[in-house]
Coordinates of C-alpha atoms in Angstrom, one line a residue:
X1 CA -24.5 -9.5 41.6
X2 CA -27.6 -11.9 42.0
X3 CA -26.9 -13.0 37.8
X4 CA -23.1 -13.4 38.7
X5 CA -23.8 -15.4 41.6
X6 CA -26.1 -17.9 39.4
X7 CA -23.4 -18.1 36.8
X8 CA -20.6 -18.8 39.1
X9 CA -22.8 -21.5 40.9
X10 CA -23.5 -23.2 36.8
X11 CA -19.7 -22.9 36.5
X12 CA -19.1 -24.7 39.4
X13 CA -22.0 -27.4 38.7
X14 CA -20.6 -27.9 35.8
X15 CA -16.8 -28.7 37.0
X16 CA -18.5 -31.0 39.7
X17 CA -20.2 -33.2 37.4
X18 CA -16.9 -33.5 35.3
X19 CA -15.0 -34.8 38.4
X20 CA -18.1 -36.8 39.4
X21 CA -18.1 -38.5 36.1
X22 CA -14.2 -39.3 36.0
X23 CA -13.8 -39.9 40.1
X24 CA -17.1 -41.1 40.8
X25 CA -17.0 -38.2 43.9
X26 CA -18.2 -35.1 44.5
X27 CA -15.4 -32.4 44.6
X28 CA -16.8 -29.9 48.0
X29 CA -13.9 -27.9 47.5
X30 CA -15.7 -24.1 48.2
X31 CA -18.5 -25.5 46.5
X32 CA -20.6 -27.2 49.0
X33 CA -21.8 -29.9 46.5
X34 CA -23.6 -33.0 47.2
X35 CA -26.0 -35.6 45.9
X36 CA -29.3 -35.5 46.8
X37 CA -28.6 -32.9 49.8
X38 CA -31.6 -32.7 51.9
X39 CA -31.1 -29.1 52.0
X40 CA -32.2 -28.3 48.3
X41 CA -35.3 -25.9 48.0
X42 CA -38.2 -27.8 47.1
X43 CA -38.5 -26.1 43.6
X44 CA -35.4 -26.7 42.4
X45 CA -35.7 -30.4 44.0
X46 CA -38.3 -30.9 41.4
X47 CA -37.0 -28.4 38.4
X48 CA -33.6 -30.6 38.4
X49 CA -35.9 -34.0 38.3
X50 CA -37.8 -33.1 35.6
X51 CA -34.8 -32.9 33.8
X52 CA -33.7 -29.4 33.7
X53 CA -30.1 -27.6 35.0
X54 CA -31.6 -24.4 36.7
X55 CA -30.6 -22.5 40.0
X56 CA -32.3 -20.7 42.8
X57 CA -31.6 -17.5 44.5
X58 CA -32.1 -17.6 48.5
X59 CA -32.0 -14.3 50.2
X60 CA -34.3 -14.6 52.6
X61 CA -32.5 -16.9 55.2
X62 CA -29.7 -16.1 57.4
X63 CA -27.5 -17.5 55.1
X64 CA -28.7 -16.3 52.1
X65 CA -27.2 -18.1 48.9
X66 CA -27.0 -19.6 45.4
X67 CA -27.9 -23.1 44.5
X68 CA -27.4 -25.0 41.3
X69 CA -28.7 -28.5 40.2
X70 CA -29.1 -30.8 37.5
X71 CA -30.1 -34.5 37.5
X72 CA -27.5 -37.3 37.9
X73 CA -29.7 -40.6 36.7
X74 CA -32.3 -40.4 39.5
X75 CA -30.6 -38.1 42.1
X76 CA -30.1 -34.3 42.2
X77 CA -26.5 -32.6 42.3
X78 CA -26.6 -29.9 43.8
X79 CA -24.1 -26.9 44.5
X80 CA -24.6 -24.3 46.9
X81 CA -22.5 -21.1 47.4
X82 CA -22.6 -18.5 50.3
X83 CA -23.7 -14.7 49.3
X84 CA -23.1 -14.0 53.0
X85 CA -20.1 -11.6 51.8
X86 CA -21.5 -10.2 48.7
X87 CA -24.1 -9.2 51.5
X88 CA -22.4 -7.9 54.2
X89 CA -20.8 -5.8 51.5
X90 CA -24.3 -4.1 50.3
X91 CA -24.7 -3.6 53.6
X92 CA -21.7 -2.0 54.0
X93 CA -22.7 -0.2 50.7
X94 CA -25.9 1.0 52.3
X95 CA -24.2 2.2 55.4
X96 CA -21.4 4.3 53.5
X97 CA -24.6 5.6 50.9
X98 CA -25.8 6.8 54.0
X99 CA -23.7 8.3 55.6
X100 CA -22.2 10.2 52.7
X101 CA -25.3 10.8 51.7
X102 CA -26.4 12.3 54.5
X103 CA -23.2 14.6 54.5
X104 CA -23.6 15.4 51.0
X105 CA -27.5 16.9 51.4
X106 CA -26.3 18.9 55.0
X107 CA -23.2 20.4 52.6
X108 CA -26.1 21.3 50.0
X109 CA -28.4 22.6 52.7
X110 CA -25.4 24.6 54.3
X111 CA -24.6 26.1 50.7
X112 CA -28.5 26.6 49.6
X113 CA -28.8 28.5 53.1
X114 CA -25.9 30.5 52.7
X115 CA -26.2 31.3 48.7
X116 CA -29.9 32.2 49.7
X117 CA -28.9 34.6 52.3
X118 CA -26.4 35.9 49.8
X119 CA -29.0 36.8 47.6
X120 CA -31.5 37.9 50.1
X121 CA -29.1 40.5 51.7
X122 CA -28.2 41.7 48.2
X123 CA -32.2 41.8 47.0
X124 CA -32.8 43.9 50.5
X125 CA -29.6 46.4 49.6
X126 CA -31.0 46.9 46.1
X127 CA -34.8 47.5 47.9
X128 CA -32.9 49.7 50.5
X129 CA -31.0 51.6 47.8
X130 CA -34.0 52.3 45.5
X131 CA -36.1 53.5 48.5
X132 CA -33.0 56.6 49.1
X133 CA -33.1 56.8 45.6
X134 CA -36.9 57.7 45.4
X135 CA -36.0 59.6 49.2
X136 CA -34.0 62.2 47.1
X137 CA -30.8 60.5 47.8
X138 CA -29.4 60.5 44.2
X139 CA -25.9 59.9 45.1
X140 CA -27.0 56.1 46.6
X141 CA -25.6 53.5 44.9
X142 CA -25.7 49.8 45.6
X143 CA -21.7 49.0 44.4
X144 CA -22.2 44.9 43.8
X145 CA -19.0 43.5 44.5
X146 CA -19.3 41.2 41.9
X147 CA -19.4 42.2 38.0
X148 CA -22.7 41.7 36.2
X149 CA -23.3 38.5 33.9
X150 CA -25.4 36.1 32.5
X151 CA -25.5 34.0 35.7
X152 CA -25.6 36.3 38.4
X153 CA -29.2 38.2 37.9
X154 CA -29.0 40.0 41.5
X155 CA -25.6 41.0 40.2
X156 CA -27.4 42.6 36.9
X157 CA -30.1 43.6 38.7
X158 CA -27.7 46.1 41.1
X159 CA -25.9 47.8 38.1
X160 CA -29.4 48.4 36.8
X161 CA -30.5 50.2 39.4
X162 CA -26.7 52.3 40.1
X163 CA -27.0 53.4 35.9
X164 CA -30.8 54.3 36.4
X165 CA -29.8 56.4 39.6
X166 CA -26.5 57.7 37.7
X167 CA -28.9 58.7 35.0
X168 CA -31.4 60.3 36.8
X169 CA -28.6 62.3 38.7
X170 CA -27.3 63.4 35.8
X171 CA -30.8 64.4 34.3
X172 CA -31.6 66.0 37.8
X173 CA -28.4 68.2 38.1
X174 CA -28.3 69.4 34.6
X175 CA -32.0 70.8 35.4
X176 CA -30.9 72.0 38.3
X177 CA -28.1 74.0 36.7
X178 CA -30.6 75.1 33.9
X179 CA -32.7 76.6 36.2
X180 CA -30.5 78.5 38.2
X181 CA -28.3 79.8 35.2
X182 CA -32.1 81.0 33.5
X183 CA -32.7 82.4 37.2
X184 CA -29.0 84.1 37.6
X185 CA -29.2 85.2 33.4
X186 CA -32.8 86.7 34.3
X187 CA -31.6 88.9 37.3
X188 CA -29.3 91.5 35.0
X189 CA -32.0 92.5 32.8
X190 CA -34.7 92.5 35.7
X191 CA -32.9 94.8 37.2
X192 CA -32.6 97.2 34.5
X193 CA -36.2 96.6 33.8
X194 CA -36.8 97.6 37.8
X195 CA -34.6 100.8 37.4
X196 CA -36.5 102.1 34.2
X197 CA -39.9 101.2 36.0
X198 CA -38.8 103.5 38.8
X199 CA -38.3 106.4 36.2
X200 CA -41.6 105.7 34.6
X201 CA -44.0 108.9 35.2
X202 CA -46.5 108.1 38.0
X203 CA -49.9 106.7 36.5
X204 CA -51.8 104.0 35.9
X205 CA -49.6 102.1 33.5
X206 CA -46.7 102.7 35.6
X207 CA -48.2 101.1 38.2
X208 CA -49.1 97.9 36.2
X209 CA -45.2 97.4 34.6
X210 CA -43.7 98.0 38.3
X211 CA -46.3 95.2 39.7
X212 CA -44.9 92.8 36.7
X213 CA -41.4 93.8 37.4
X214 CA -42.2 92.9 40.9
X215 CA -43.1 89.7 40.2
X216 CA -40.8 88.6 37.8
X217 CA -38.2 89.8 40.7
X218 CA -40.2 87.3 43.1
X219 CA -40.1 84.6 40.4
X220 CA -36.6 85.0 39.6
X221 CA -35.7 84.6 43.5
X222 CA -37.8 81.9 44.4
X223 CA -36.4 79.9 40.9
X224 CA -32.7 80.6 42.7
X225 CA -33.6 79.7 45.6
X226 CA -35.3 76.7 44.7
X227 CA -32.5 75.4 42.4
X228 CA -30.2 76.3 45.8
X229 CA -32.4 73.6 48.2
X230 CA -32.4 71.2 45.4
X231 CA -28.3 71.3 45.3
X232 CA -28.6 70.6 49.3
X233 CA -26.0 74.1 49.3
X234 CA -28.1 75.7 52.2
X235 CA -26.5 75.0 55.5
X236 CA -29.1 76.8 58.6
X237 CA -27.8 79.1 61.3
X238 CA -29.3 77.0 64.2
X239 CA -30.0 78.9 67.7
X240 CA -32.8 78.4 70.7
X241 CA -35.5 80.5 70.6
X242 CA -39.0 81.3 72.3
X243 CA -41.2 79.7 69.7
X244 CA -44.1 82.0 70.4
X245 CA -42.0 85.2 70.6
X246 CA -40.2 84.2 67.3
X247 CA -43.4 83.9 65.4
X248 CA -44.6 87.4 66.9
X249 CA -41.7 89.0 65.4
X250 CA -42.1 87.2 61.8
X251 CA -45.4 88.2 61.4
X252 CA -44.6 91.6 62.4
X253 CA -41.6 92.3 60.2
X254 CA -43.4 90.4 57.4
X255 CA -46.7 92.7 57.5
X256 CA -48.7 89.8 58.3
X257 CA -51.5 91.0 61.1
X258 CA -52.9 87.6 62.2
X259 CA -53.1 87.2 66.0
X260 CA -50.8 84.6 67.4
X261 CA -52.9 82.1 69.2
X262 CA -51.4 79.2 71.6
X263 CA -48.0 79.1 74.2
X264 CA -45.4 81.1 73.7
X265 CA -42.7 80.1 76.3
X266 CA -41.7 76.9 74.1
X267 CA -37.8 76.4 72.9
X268 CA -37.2 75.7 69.9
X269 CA -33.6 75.0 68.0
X270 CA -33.7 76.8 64.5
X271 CA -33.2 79.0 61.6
X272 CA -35.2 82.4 62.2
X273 CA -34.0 83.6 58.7
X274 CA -35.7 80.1 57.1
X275 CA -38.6 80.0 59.4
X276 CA -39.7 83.3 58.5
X277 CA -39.3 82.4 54.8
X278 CA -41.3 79.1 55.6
X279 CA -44.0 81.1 57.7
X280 CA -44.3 83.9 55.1
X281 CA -44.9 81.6 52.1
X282 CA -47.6 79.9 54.4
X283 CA -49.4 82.5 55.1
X284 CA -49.0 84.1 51.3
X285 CA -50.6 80.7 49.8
X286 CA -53.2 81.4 52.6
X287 CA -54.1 84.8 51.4
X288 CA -53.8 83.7 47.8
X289 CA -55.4 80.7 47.7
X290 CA -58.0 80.1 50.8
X291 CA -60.4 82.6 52.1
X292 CA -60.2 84.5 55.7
X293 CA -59.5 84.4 58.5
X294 CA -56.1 83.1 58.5
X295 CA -55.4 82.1 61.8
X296 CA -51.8 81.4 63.3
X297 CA -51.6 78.9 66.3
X298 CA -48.6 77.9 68.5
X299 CA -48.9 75.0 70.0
X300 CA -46.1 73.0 71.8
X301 CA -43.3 73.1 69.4
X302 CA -45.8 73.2 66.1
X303 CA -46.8 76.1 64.1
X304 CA -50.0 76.3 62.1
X305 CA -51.4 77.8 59.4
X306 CA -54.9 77.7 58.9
X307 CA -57.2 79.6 56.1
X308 CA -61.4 78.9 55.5
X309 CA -61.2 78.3 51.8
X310 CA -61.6 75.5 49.7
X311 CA -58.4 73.6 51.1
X312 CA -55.9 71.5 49.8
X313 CA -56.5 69.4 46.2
X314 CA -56.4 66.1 47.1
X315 CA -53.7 65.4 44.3
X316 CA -51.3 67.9 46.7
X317 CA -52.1 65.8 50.0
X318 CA -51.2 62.9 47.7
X319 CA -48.4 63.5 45.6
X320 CA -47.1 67.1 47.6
X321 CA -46.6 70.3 46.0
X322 CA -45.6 70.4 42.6
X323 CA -43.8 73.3 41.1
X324 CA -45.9 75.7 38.8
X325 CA -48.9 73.5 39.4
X326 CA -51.4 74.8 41.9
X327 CA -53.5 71.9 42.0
X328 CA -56.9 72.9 41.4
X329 CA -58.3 75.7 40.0
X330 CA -60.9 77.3 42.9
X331 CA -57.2 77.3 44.1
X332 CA -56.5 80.4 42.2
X333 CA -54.0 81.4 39.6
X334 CA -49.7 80.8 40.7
X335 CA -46.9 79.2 40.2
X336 CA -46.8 76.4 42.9
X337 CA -43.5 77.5 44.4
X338 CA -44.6 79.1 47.6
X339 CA -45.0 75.5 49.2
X340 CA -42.3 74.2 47.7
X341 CA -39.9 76.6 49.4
X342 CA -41.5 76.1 52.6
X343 CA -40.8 72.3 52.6
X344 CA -37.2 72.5 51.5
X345 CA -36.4 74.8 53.9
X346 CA -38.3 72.9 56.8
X347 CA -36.3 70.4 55.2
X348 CA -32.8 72.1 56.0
X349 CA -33.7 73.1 59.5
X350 CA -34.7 69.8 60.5
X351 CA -38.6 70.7 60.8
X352 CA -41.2 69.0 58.9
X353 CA -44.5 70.5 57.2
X354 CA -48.0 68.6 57.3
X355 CA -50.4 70.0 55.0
X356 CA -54.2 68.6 56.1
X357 CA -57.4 69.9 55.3
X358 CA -59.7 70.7 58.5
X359 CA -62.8 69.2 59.0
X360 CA -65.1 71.8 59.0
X361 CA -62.9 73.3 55.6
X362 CA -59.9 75.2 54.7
X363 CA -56.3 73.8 54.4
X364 CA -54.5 73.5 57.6
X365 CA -50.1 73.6 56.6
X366 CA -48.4 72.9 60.4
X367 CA -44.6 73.0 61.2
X368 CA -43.6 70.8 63.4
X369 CA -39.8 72.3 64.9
X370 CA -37.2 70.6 66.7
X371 CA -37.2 71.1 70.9
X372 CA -34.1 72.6 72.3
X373 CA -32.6 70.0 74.0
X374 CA -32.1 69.9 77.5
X375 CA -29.2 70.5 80.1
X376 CA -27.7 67.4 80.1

């Protein structure tokens, strides 16, 4: 604008020195031109009477402006225009720059805000997907609404996660169903292994082959058992009960004779079929693992287990039971399914195990049971 300005001002110096010239007057039409005007800037005063056409550029003023001048014998012509409007309309520039401006970076805030809440409820339902996932869950997906692509990375991100779950399910089940079909195949021929055993003539070998017979029997069990808990199948019988009482009466019918220690007048709500099979694994890896006296304590609506051995590998404490691993070996010989069992059916009947190791030694396993809730 400022070069326009100083060409348009030349221009019109130039067309008032032509009329000058012919008329011998100075034209003022618009142009506000005059000789020797006392208003000329000093500097261009003195560029014009040196001999030179030149202009000046005045913005500072309150009416800022353009001048142009050139000499005329020993005087100075001189044109000035007015910028007044070319400046009112950079202010009014500024003022709509501004404004839309202004506008423009609160839309972009609004849509930054609401693109990163997008993205940071989708990053917390992946992170809340793949912590069921790793829960057991296998049947969690995260379902993005929007197909994956090359622009959409938490889009990508969520059907990574639903085809690593999908595949691990898949993985999962299909060793689920091999170990129950090995456990259901292995029962026929058991069984016809038990009934020769049984015909075997007493003696010492006959002994030994009905002991392995037995215990390919337990094996096979716990194996179908374990592969029903990790299907979720098992549904418990629920029912209030006298803890204390109900953990007399599993001990007795399991041949276990450790005192009962602790209240026994505490309701509980649960399975006495699953308990028993919880408390009778408990006390088996006791026996088989630890060293006496196993002691049984009620206390409140928690059952505990506690032997003198060696107690519980830390890599069990850690990481839980693992199946056909003991853990360590002053642990003994076994297959690691006892405990196993004993969390998956807490697991159904709404109890919880916590396996700890005592401070004065041996492994502590306690059930903590649901109350019976009250009247009302």
């Amino acid at each position: 604008m400022a070069s326009a300005a100083r060409a348009s001002a030349v221009a019109d110096l130039v067309r008032v020195r032509q009329l000058y010239e012919v008329t011998g007057q100075v034209d003022q039409d618009g142009t506000d031109a005059a000789l020797d005007s006392p208003d000329v800037p000093d500097g261009l005063r003195g560029a014009a009477l040196a001999g030179r056409r030149t202009t000046y550029l005045d913005l500072s003023g309150a009416r800022p402006s353009v001048w142009a001048a050139r000499p005329i014998g020993d005087q100075v012509l001189s044109v000035r225009r007015s910028l007044a409007a070319d400046r009112d309309e950079l202010e009014e520039l500024d003022r709509q720059l501004l404004a839309w401006g202004t506008v423009v970076v609160a839309l972009a805030a609004l849509a930054g805000a609401a693109l990163a809440g997008r993205v940071s409820r989708d990053l917390r339902t992946a992170a809340a997907t793949a912590r069921r996932i790793s829960a057991g869950d296998l049947d969690a997906r995260i379902g993005h609404p929007r197909p994956p692509s090359s622009r959409d990375e938490v889009a990508e991100l969520a059907c990574a996660v639903d085809t690593m779950a999908a595949s691990l399910q898949r993985r999962l089940q299909a060793e689920q169903r091999f170990t129950a079909d090995v456990a259901h195949e292995l029962r026929t021929p058991l069984t016809g292994l038990h009934t020769a055993a049984e015909l075997l003539p007493p003696g010492r070998p006959t002994d030994l082959v009905r002991d392995r017979v037995a215990a390919m029997r337990t094996l096979t069990e716990d194996l179908l058992e374990v592969a029903r808990l990790d299907a979720r199948v098992e549904r418990p019988d629920l029912d209030a009960h006298p803890l204390g009482t109900l953990v007399e009466g599993i001990l007795q019918r399991t041949g276990h004779s450790h005192p009962v220690r602790g209240a026994a007048g505490t309701v509980v709500r649960t399975d006495p079929r699953r308990l028993e099979r919880i408390l009778d694994n408990l006390l088996a890896n006791a026996r088989r693992h630890g060293a006496g006296p196993v002691e049984v304590l009620v206390d409140g609506t928690a059952v505990t287990v506690r032997d003198h051995g060696p107690g519980f590998p830390d890599r069990l404490l850690v990481d839980g039971p693992r199946r056909f691993l003991t853990g360590a070996r002053e642990r003994g010989q076994g297959t690691g399914l006892g405990l196993t069992i004993a969390l998956g059916q807490a697991e159904v009947i709404g109890a919880r195990v916590e396996l700890i190791n005592a401070a004065d030694g041996g492994a502590r396993a306690t059930v903590h049971l649901p109350a019976e809730p009250g009247p009302g």
